[in-house]
Each structure stands twice: as C-alpha cells, then as structure tokens.
CSV table of C-alpha atoms in Angstrom, one decimal:
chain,number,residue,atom,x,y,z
A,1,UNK,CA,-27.7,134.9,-35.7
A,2,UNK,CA,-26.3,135.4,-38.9
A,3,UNK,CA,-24.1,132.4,-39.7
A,4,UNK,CA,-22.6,133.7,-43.1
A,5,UNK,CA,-21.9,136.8,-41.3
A,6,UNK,CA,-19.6,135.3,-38.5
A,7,UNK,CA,-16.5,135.3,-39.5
A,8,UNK,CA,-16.4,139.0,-40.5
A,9,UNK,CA,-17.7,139.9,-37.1
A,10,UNK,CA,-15.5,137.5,-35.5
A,11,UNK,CA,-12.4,139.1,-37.4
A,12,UNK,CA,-13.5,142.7,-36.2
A,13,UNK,CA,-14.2,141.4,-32.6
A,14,UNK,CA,-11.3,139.3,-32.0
A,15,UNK,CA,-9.1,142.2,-33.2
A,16,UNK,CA,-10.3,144.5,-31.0
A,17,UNK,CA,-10.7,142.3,-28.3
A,18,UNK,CA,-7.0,142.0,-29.0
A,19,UNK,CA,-6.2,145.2,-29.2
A,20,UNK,CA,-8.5,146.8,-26.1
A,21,UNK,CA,-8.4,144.0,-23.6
A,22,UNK,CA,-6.0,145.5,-21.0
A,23,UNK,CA,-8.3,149.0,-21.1
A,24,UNK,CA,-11.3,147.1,-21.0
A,25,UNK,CA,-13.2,148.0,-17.7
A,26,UNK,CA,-15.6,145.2,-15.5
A,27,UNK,CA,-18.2,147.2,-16.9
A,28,UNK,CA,-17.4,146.2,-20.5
A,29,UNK,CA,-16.0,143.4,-20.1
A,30,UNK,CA,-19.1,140.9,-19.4
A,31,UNK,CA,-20.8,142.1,-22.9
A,32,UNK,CA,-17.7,141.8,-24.5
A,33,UNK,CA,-18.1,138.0,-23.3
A,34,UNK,CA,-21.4,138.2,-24.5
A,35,UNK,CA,-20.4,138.4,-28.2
A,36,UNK,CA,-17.8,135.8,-28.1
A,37,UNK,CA,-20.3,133.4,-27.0
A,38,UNK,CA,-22.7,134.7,-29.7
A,39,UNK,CA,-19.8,134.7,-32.7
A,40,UNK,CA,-17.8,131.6,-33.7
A,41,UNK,CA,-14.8,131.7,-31.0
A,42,UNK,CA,-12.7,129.2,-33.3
A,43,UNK,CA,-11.9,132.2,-36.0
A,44,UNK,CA,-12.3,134.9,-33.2
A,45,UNK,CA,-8.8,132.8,-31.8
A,46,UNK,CA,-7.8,132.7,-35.1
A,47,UNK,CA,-7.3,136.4,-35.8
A,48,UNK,CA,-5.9,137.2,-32.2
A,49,UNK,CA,-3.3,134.8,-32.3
A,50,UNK,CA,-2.4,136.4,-35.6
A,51,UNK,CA,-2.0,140.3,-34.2
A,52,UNK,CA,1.4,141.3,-33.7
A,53,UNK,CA,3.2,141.2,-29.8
C-alpha cells in the first residue's frame, strides 16, 4: 500500500461511501469494507462527516 497516496483515496472513498451507502447491496458491501480497512479510516471519517445532510 501506497502510504502517500491514502488520503486522496480515502477522500474519494469516504465520499462515496457517503454518498452510496443506503444503495449499496450485501454484495458490495463486504469489498467496500475491504478498502476501509486497507485506506486510513481516520481521514476516510474525516471527509464523511464533512458531506452535507
């Protein structure tokens, strides 16, 4: 993994996590896991807790 790339992916991943995770089906939803545990959750939470209601 990519250290100096995390925080971009965690941005793009925690927005659309954001932004899909009522539409996001059992099928999807264990990868989706997957790359939370892979990128740095802290700025993942970061981003989703900034995202509009």
């Amino acid at each position: 993994m990519q250290s100096h790339q995390t925080g971009e992916n965690a941005k793009w991943v925690g927005i659309s996590i954001a932004g899909c995770l009522d539409s996001i089906t059992p099928l999807v939803r264990p990868q989706i896991q997957g790359l939370i545990l892979c990128l740095d959750f802290r700025e993942a939470h970061i981003y989703i807790t900034h995202l509009p209601p």
